[in-house]
Short mmCIF file of C-alpha atoms in Angstrom, two decimals:
data_model
loop_
_atom_site.label_atom_id
_atom_site.label_comp_id
_atom_site.label_asym_id
_atom_site.label_seq_id
_atom_site.Cartn_x
_atom_site.Cartn_y
_atom_site.Cartn_z
CA UNK B 1 -14.97 -9.61 -20.57
CA UNK B 2 -12.84 -7.78 -18.08
CA UNK B 3 -13.92 -4.17 -17.60
CA UNK B 4 -11.08 -1.96 -16.40
CA UNK B 5 -12.58 1.33 -17.60
CA UNK B 6 -12.79 2.66 -14.05
CA UNK B 7 -9.09 2.17 -13.38
CA UNK B 8 -6.88 5.16 -14.01
CA UNK B 9 -3.26 4.89 -15.09
CA UNK B 10 -0.80 6.23 -12.50
CA UNK B 11 0.28 8.93 -14.98
CA UNK B 12 -3.30 10.21 -15.17
CA UNK B 13 -3.67 10.19 -11.39
CA UNK B 14 -0.47 12.18 -10.94
CA UNK B 15 -1.57 14.69 -13.57
CA UNK B 16 -5.06 15.01 -12.09
CA UNK B 17 -4.02 15.54 -8.47
CA UNK B 18 -0.52 17.04 -8.70
CA UNK B 19 -0.48 18.88 -12.06
CA UNK B 20 0.69 22.24 -10.67
CA UNK B 21 3.31 20.55 -8.44
CA UNK B 22 5.04 18.67 -11.27
CA UNK B 23 8.02 20.37 -12.91
CA UNK B 24 8.55 17.67 -15.56
CA UNK B 25 5.50 15.82 -16.87
CA UNK B 26 7.43 13.71 -19.43
CA UNK B 27 6.80 10.36 -17.72
CA UNK B 28 6.00 8.83 -14.32
CA UNK B 29 9.65 8.80 -13.25
CA UNK B 30 10.17 12.49 -13.99
CA UNK B 31 6.83 13.41 -12.42
CA UNK B 32 7.72 11.70 -9.15
CA UNK B 33 11.29 13.01 -9.26
CA UNK B 34 10.18 16.64 -9.79
CA UNK B 35 6.97 16.70 -7.72
CA UNK B 36 6.94 19.55 -5.21
CA UNK B 37 4.22 17.68 -3.28
CA UNK B 38 6.55 14.72 -2.68
CA UNK B 39 9.85 16.55 -2.31
CA UNK B 40 11.67 15.97 0.92
CA UNK B 41 9.47 13.15 2.19
CA UNK B 42 11.46 11.02 4.59
CA UNK B 43 10.57 8.23 6.93
CA UNK B 44 10.26 9.72 10.43
CA UNK B 45 12.42 8.41 13.22
CA UNK B 46 11.94 8.39 16.95
CA UNK B 47 14.51 8.50 19.71
CA UNK B 48 14.78 5.50 22.02
CA UNK B 49 16.93 4.75 25.03
CA UNK B 50 19.21 1.72 24.74
CA UNK B 51 21.92 0.31 27.01
CA UNK B 52 24.38 2.04 24.65
CA UNK B 53 22.65 5.41 24.90
CA UNK B 54 20.04 7.20 22.84
CA UNK B 55 19.47 5.94 19.30
CA UNK B 56 17.02 6.58 16.51
CA UNK B 57 14.74 3.92 15.04
CA UNK B 58 12.01 4.14 12.39
CA UNK B 59 8.61 5.23 13.70
CA UNK B 60 6.49 2.27 12.62
CA UNK B 61 3.28 4.06 13.60
CA UNK B 62 3.84 6.63 10.82
CA UNK B 63 1.54 6.55 7.81
CA UNK B 64 4.02 4.74 5.54
CA UNK B 65 3.26 1.68 7.61
CA UNK B 66 -0.02 2.51 9.37
CA UNK B 67 -1.84 3.43 6.13
CA UNK B 68 0.13 2.16 3.16
CA UNK B 69 0.38 -1.43 4.38
CA UNK B 70 -3.28 -2.10 5.32
CA UNK B 71 -4.80 0.05 2.55
CA UNK B 72 -2.27 -0.79 -0.18
CA UNK B 73 -0.10 -3.85 0.01
CA UNK B 74 -2.61 -5.95 1.98
CA UNK B 75 -5.30 -5.13 -0.61
CA UNK B 76 -3.06 -6.28 -3.45
CA UNK B 77 -2.06 -9.39 -1.48
CA UNK B 78 -5.71 -10.17 -0.76
CA UNK B 79 -6.63 -9.98 -4.45
CA UNK B 80 -3.65 -12.18 -5.32
CA UNK B 81 -4.88 -14.74 -2.80
CA UNK B 82 -8.34 -14.76 -4.39
CA UNK B 83 -6.69 -15.25 -7.79
CA UNK B 84 -4.49 -18.08 -6.52
CA UNK B 85 -1.27 -16.18 -7.24
CA UNK B 86 1.67 -16.92 -4.98
CA UNK B 87 3.41 -13.83 -3.56
CA UNK B 88 6.44 -15.10 -1.63
CA UNK B 89 8.42 -11.84 -1.73
CA UNK B 90 5.41 -9.73 -0.87
CA UNK B 91 4.69 -12.10 2.01
CA UNK B 92 8.19 -11.54 3.40
CA UNK B 93 7.69 -7.75 3.33
CA UNK B 94 4.25 -8.04 4.95
CA UNK B 95 5.56 -10.33 7.67
CA UNK B 96 8.45 -7.97 8.43
CA UNK B 97 6.17 -4.91 8.50
CA UNK B 98 3.44 -6.49 10.60
CA UNK B 99 6.03 -7.67 13.12
CA UNK B 100 7.54 -4.17 13.32
CA UNK B 101 4.06 -2.65 13.72
CA UNK B 102 2.74 -5.20 16.18
CA UNK B 103 -0.10 -6.02 13.77
CA UNK B 104 -1.33 -9.24 12.21
CA UNK B 105 -2.65 -9.45 8.66
CA UNK B 106 -0.97 -12.52 7.20
CA UNK B 107 -1.09 -15.79 9.17
CA UNK B 108 0.33 -19.06 7.83
CA UNK B 109 0.37 -17.62 4.31
CA UNK B 110 -3.27 -16.49 4.38
CA UNK B 111 -4.89 -13.08 4.72
CA UNK B 112 -6.77 -13.72 7.97
CA UNK B 113 -5.01 -11.93 10.82
CA UNK B 114 -6.64 -10.31 13.83
CA UNK B 115 -6.13 -6.79 12.39
CA UNK B 116 -7.85 -7.41 9.06
CA UNK B 117 -10.66 -5.02 10.08
CA UNK B 118 -8.35 -2.01 9.53
CA UNK B 119 -7.59 -3.04 5.94
CA UNK B 120 -9.44 -2.60 2.69
CA UNK B 121 -8.65 -6.08 1.36
CA UNK B 122 -11.44 -8.16 -0.19
CA UNK B 123 -11.37 -10.61 2.71
CA UNK B 124 -12.39 -7.81 5.09
CA UNK B 125 -15.64 -7.54 3.16
CA UNK B 126 -16.27 -11.28 3.06
CA UNK B 127 -14.99 -12.08 -0.42
CA UNK B 128 -13.64 -15.61 -0.70
CA UNK B 129 -13.44 -16.06 -4.47
CA UNK B 130 -12.25 -13.92 -7.34
CA UNK B 131 -15.34 -14.36 -9.53
CA UNK B 132 -17.70 -12.92 -6.92
CA UNK B 133 -15.28 -10.08 -6.12
CA UNK B 134 -15.01 -9.20 -9.83
CA UNK B 135 -18.77 -9.39 -10.49
CA UNK B 136 -19.93 -7.46 -7.42
CA UNK B 137 -17.40 -4.69 -8.09
CA UNK B 138 -18.42 -4.49 -11.77
CA UNK B 139 -15.03 -5.52 -13.17
CA UNK B 140 -16.78 -7.94 -15.51
CA UNK B 141 -19.31 -7.12 -18.24
#
């Protein structure tokens, strides 16, 4: 049987780590909306010179890309690949992000890019099938 006892619900994670920063603990939406720890977070921009003058563009080296993509979305995408689940919309986002970052995680629809070593996806650790991944990580009893 599938053992998910080690997985915490997002609500529990928010309460554990941000309890004092949450004004409204009614549900996940209100916790995120009223979290002092997350208030005012914006995507940083950087100034660039263009033929039309100075402009601002997103800073793709910032953690929203540099951390959240390889340690979040790529992990989920890697597990989906092991499970044989198609992720066409996720693939479009990954392809756009990796192009903007100058990184390579997804190649020809497979998690196997040259920058896989900076991710936490199962493929980085040599997993090629879901059963082994689930057993080794104690997700099965």
